[in-house]
Coordinates of C-alpha atoms in Angstrom, one line a residue:
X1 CA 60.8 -103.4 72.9
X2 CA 62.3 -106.1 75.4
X3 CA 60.2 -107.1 78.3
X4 CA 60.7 -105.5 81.5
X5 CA 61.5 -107.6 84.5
X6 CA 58.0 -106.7 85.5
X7 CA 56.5 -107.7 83.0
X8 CA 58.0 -110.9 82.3
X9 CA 56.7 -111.8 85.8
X10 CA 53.2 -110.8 85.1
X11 CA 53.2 -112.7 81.5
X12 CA 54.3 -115.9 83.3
X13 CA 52.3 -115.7 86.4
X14 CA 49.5 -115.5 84.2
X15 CA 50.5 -118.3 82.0
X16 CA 50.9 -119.9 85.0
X17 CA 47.2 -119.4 86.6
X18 CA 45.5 -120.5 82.6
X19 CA 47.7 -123.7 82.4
X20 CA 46.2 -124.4 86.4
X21 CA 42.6 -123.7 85.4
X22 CA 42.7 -125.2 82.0
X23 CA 44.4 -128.6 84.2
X24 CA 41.7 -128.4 86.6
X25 CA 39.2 -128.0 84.1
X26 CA 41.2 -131.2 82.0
X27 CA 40.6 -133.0 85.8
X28 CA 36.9 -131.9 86.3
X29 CA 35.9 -133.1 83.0
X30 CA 37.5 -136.7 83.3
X31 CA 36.2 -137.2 87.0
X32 CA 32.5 -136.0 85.4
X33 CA 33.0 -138.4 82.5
X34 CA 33.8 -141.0 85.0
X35 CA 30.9 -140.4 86.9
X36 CA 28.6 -140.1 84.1
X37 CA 30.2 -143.1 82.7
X38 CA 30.1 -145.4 86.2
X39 CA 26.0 -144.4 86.2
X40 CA 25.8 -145.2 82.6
X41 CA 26.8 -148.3 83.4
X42 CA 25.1 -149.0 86.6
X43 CA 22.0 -148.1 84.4
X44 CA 23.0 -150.7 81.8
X45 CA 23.3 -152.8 84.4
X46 CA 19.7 -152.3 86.0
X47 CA 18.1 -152.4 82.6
X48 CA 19.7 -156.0 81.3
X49 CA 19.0 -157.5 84.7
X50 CA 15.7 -156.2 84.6
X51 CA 15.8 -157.3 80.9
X52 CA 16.8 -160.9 81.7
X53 CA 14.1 -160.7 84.3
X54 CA 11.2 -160.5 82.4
X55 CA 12.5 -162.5 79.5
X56 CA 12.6 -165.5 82.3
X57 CA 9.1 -164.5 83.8
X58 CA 8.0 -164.9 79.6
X59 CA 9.8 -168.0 79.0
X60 CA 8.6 -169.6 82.4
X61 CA 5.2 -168.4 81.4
X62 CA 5.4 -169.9 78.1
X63 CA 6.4 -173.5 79.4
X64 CA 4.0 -173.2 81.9
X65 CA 1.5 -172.7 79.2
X66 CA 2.5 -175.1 77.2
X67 CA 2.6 -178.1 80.0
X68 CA -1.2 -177.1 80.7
X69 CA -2.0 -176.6 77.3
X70 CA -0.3 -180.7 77.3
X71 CA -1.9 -181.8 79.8
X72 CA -5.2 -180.0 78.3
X73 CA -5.1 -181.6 75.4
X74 CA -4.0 -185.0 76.9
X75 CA -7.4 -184.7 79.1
X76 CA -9.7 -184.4 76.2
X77 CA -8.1 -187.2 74.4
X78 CA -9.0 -189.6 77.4
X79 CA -12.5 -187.7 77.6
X80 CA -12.9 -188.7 73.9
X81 CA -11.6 -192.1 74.3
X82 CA -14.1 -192.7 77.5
X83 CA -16.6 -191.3 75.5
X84 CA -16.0 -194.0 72.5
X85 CA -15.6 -196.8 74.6
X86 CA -18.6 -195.6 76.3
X87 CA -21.0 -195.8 72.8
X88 CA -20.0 -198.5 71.6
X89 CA -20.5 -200.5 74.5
X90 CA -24.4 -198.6 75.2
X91 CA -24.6 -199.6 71.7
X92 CA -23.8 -203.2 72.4
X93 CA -25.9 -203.3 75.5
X94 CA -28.8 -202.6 73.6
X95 CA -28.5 -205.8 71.5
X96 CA -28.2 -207.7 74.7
X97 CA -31.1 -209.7 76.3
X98 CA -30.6 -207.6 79.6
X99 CA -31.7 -204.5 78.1
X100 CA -35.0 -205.4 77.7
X101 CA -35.3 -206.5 81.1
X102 CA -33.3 -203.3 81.7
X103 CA -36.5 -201.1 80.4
X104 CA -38.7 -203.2 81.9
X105 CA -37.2 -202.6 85.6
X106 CA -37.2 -199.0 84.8
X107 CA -40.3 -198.7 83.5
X108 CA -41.9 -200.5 86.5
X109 CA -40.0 -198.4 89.4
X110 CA -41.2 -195.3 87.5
X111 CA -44.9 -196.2 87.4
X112 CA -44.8 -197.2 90.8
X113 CA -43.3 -193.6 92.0
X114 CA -46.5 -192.3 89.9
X115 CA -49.8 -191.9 91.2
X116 CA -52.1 -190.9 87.9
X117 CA -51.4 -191.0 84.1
X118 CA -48.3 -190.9 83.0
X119 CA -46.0 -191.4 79.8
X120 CA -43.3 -193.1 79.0
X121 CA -40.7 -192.0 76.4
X122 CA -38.6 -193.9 74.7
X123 CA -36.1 -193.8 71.3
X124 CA -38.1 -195.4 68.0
X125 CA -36.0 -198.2 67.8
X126 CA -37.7 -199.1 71.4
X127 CA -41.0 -198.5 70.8
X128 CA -41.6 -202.3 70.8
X129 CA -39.8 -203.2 73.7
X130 CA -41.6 -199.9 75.6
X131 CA -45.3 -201.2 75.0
X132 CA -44.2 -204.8 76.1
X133 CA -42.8 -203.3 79.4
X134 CA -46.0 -200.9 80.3
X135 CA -47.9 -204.2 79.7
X136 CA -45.5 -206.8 82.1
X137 CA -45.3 -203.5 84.5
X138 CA -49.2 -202.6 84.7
X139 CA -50.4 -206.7 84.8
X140 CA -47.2 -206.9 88.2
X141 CA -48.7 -204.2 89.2
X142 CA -52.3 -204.9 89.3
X143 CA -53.4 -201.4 88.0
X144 CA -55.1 -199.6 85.2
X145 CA -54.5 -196.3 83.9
X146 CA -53.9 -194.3 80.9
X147 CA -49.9 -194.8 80.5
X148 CA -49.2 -193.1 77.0
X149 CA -46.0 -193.8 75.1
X150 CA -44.3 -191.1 72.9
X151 CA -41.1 -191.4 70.5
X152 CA -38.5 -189.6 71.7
X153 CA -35.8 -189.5 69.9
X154 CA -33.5 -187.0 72.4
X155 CA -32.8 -189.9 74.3
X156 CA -29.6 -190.8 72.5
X157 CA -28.6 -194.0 74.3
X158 CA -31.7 -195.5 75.3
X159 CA -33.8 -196.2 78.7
X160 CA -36.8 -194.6 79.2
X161 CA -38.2 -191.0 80.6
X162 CA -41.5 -191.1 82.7
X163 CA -43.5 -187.9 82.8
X164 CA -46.5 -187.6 85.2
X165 CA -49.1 -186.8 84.1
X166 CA -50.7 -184.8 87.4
X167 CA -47.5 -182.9 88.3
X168 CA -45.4 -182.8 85.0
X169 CA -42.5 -184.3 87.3
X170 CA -39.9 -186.2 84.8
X171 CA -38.4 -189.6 86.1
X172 CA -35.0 -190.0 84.0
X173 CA -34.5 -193.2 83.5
X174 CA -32.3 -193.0 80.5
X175 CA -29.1 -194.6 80.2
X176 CA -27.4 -191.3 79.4
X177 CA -28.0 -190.3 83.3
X178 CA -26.6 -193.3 84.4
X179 CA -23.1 -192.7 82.6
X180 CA -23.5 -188.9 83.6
X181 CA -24.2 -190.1 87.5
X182 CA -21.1 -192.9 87.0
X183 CA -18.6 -190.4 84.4
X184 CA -16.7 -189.5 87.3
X185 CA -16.2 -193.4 88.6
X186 CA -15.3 -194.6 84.9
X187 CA -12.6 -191.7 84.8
X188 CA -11.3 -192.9 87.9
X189 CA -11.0 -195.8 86.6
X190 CA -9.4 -195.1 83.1
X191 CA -6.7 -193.3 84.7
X192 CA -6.1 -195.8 87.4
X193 CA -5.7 -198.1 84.2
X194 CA -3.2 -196.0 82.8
X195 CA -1.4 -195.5 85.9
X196 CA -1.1 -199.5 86.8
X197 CA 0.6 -199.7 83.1
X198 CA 3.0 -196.6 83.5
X199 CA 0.9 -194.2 81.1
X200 CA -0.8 -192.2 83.0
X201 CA 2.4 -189.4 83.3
X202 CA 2.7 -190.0 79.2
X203 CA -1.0 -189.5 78.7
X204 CA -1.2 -186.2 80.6
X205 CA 1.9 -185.1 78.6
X206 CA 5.1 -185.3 81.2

């Protein structure tokens, strides 16, 4: 049966209204999928930057590190060479005539800052030289007194520690407190070296 006027009108009216709702819907979807895609981007955009971010913080870290890991290592290289240097020439010293009147200076200051018995401790290889210098110090001296000399062979370097015998106070005399006392002086010193012949900046690893 042929469609009446009527409804001919309603078929394409409603044809009409579906093809608006399903173009609406068509533009409703796109503009969310823009959206969605403009804040997936944005978010992208936020992450990578943030990203990039920390992989600089990491990387500045890292060199960071690694200069005063450099510069670390560069220090303990001149604290072994001053240390070296510094052996050898207390070894040296030893052999040297001024060493014995060295101990014997020592050993004389000592007994003077003591008021009873004392003794005096030296390395073996000193024993000699330490009974020869209670001897030249008690005869200056003018006094008697019951000075006792022990082997003591913690005292690396060489000198002398005094104990007192009334108050069990210890007068270092050994040379290892000297270089501790002057460590900070020869450092100085090294690195002033190294400065006046350009290596101080290649020695602390820059």
């Amino acid at each position: 049966m042929d469609e009446t006027p009527l409804e001919r009108s309603i078929r394409e009216e409603s044809e009409r209204i579906i093809e608006d709702i399903r173009r609406k819907e068509a533009e409703e979807i796109a503009r969310l999928e823009e959206r969605y895609a403009a804040e997936i981007e944005t978010l992208r955009r936020r992450k990578q930057a943030e990203t990039d971010r920390r992989i600089e913080q990491e990387l500045s870290r890292i060199e960071h590190r690694e200069v005063l890991d450099r510069k670390k290592m560069a220090l303990r290289m001149i604290e072994n060479f001053i240390h070296r240097s510094a052996v050898e020439a207390l070894k040296e010293m030893r052999r040297n005539f001024r060493y014995t009147t060295y101990l014997k200076t020592v050993v004389c200051e000592a007994l003077d800052a003591v008021t009873s018995d004392a003794e005096i401790r030296v390395r073996k290889e000193d024993l000699a030289l330490g009974k020869e210098s209670i001897d030249d110090a008690l005869k200056v001296r003018g006094r008697n007194g019951n000075i006792a000399l022990r082997e003591d062979n913690s005292i690396e370097w060489g000198g002398c520690s005094i104990v007192d015998g009334k108050t069990g106070r210890i007068l270092n005399g050994t040379i290892e407190r000297i270089y501790f006392r002057r460590s900070q002086a020869i450092r100085l010193e090294v690195m002033n070296i190294l400065k006046k012949y350009g290596l101080k900046d290649e020695a602390e690893g820059r």
